[in-house]
PDB file of C-alpha atoms in Angstrom:
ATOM      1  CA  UNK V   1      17.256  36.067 -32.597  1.00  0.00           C
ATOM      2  CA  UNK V   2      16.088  39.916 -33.264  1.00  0.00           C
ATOM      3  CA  UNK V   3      12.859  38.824 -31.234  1.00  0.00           C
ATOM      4  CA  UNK V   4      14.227  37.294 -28.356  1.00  0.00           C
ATOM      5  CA  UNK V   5      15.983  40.651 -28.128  1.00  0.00           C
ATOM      6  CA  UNK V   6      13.444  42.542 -28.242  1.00  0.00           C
ATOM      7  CA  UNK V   7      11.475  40.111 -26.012  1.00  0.00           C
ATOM      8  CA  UNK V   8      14.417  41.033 -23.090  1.00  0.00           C
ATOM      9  CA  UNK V   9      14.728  44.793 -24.056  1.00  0.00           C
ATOM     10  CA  UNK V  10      11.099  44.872 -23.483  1.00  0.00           C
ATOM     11  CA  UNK V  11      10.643  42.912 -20.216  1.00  0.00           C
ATOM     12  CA  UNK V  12      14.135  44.970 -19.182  1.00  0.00           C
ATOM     13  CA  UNK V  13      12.005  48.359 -19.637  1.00  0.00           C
ATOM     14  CA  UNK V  14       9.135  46.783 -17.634  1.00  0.00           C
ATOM     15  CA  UNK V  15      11.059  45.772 -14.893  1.00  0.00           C
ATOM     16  CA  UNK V  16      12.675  49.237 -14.701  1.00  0.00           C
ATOM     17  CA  UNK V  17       8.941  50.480 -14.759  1.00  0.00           C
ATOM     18  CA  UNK V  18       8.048  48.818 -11.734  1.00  0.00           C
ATOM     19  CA  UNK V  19      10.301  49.343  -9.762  1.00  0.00           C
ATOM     20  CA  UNK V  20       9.634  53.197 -10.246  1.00  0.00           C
ATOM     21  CA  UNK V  21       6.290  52.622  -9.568  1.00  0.00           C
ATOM     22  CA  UNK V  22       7.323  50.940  -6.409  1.00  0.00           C
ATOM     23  CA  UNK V  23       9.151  53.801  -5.300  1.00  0.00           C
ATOM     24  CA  UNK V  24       6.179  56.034  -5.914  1.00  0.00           C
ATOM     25  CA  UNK V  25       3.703  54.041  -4.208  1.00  0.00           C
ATOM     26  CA  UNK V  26       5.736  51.892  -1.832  1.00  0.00           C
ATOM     27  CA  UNK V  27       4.641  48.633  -3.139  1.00  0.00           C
ATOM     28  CA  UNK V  28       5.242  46.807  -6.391  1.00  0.00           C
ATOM     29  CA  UNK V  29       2.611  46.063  -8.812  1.00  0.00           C
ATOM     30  CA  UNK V  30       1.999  42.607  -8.512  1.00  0.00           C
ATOM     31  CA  UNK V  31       1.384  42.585 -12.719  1.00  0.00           C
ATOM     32  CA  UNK V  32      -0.284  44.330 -15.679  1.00  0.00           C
ATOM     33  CA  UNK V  33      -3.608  44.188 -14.296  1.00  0.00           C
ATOM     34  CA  UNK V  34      -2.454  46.336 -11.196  1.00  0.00           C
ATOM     35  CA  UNK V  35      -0.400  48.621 -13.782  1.00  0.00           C
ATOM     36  CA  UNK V  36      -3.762  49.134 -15.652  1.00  0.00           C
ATOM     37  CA  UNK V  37      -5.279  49.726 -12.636  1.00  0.00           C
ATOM     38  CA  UNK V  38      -2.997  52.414 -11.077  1.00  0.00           C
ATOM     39  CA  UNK V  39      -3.713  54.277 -15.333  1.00  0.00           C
ATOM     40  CA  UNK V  40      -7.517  53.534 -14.515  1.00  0.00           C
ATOM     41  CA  UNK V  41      -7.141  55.625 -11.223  1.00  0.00           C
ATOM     42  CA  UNK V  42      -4.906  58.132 -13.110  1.00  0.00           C
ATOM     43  CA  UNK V  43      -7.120  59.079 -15.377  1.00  0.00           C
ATOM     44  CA  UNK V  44     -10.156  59.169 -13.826  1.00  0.00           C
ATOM     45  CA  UNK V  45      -8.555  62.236 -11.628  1.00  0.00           C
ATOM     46  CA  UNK V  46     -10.526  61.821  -8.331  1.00  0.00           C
ATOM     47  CA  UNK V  47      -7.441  60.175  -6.619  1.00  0.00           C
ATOM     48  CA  UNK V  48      -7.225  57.085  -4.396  1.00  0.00           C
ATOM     49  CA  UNK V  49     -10.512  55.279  -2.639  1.00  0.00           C
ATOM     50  CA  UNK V  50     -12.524  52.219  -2.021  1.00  0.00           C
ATOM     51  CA  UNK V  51     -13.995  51.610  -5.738  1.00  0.00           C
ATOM     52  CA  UNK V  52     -16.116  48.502  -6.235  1.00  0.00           C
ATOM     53  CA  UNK V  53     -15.650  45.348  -8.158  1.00  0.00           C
ATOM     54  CA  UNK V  54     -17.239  46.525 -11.145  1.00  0.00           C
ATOM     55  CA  UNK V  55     -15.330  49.986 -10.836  1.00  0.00           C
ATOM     56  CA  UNK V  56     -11.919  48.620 -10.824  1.00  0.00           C
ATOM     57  CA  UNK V  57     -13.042  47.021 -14.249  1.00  0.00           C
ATOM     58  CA  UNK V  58     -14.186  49.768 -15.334  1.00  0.00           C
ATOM     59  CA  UNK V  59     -11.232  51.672 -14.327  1.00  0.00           C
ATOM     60  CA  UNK V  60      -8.709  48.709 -16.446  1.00  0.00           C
ATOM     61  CA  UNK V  61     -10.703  49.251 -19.510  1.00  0.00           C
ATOM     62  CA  UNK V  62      -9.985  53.189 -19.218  1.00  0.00           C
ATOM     63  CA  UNK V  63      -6.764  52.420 -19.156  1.00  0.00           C
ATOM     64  CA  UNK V  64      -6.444  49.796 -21.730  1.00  0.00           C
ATOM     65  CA  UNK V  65      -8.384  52.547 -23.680  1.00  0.00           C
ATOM     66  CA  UNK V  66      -6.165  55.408 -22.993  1.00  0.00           C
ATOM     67  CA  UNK V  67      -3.113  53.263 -24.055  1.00  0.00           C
ATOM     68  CA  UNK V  68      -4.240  52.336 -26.709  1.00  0.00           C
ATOM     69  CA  UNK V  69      -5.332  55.369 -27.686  1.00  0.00           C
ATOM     70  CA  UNK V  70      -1.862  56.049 -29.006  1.00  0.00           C
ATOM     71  CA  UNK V  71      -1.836  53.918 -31.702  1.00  0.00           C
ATOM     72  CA  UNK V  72      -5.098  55.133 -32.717  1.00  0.00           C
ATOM     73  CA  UNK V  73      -7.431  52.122 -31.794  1.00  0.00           C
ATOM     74  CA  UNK V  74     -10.082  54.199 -29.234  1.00  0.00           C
ATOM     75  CA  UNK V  75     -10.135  58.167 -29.094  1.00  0.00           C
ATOM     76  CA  UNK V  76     -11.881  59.956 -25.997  1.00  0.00           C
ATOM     77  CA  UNK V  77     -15.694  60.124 -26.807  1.00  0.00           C
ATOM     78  CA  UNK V  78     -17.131  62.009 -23.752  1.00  0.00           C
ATOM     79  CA  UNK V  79     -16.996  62.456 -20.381  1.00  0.00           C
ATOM     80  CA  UNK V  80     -20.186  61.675 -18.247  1.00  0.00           C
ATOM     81  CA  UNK V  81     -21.414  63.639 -15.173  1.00  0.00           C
ATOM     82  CA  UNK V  82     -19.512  61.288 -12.931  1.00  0.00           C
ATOM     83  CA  UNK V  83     -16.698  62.399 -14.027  1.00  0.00           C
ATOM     84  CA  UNK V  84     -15.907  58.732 -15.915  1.00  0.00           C
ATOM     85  CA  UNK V  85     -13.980  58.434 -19.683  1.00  0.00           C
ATOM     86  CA  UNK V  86     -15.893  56.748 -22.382  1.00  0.00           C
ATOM     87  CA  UNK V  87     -14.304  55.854 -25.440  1.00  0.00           C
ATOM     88  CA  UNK V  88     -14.708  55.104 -28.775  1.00  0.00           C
ATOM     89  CA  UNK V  89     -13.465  52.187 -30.859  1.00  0.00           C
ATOM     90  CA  UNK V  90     -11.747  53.583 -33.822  1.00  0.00           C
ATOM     91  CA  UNK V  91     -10.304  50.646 -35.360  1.00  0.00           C
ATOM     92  CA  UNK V  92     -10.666  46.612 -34.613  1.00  0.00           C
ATOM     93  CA  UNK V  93      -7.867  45.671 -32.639  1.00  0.00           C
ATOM     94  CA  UNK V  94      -5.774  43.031 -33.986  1.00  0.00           C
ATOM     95  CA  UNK V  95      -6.371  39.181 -33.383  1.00  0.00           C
ATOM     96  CA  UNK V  96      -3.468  38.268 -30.662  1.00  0.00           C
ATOM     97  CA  UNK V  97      -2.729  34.751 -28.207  1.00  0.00           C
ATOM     98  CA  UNK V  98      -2.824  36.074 -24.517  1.00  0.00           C
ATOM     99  CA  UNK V  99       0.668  36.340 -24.230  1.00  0.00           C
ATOM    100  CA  UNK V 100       0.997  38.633 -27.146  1.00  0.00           C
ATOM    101  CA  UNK V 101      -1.929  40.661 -25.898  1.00  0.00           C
ATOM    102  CA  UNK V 102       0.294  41.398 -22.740  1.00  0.00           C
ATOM    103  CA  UNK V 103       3.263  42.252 -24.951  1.00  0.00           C
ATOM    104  CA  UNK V 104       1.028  44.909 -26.860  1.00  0.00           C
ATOM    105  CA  UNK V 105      -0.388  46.011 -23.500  1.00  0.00           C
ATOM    106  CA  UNK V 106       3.134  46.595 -21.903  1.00  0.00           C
ATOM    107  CA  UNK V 107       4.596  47.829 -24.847  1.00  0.00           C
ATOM    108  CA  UNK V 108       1.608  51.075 -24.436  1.00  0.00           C
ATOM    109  CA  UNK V 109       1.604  51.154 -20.908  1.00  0.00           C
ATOM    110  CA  UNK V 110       5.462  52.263 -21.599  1.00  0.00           C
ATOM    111  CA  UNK V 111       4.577  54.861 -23.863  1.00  0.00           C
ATOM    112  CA  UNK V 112       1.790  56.070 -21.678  1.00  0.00           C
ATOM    113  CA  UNK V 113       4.363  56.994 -18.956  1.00  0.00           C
ATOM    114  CA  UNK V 114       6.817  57.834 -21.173  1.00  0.00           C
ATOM    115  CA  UNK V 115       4.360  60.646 -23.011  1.00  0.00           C
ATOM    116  CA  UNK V 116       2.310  61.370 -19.912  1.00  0.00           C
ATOM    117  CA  UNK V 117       5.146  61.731 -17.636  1.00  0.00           C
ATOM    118  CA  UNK V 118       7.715  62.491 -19.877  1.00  0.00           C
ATOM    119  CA  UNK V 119      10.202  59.965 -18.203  1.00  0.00           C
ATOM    120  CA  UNK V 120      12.218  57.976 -19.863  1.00  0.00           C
ATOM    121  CA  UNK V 121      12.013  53.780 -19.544  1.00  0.00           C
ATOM    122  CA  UNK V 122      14.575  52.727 -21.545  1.00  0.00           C
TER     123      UNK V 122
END
């Protein structure tokens, strides 16, 4: 029963993120990709543009990264001329079904706008 809770309080604080999001940007994301991808964008720092295919990949697994930086699975390894993160694996991340891979994911992605932006999404 204390999961299911916790299941609800934790797609209740997701909600509530998106909709802020929405009223930043005028659209909803569609999902966690486009949540990772907004963070990608973020922390890059050269604001909005066209980025490729293989860019907007690049830009989820900076965010996935950064995220999960907090918990102390990748730490910032160097910046390249372009301007682009890389980062280091610090330790293996833990073996997790899909769905519980998104629950991890959201669960950062909360904290990331909660420490970055010092809002509170609760």
């Amino acid at each position: 029963m204390a999961l299911l809770k916790k299941d609800l309080d934790l797609e209740r604080r997701w909600s509530k993120l998106l909709t802020g999001l929405q009223d930043i940007f005028g659209k909803k994301p569609s999902d966690l990709n486009a949540v990772l991808f907004i963070i990608g964008v973020q922390e890059l720092g050269k604001g909005p543009h066209n980025f490729s295919k293989e860019e907007k990949q690049d830009l989820m697994h900076i965010a996935v990264c950064k995220v999960l930086s907090f918990s102390g699975f990748y730490s910032l390894d160097f910046i390249d001329q372009d301007g682009w993160p890389h980062w280091k694996l610090l330790k293996k991340l833990p073996h997790l079904d899909s769905a519980e891979q998104e629950k991890m994911l959201k669960i950062h992605v909360l904290d990331y706008f909660e420490d970055e932006f010092e809002i509170d999404i609760k």
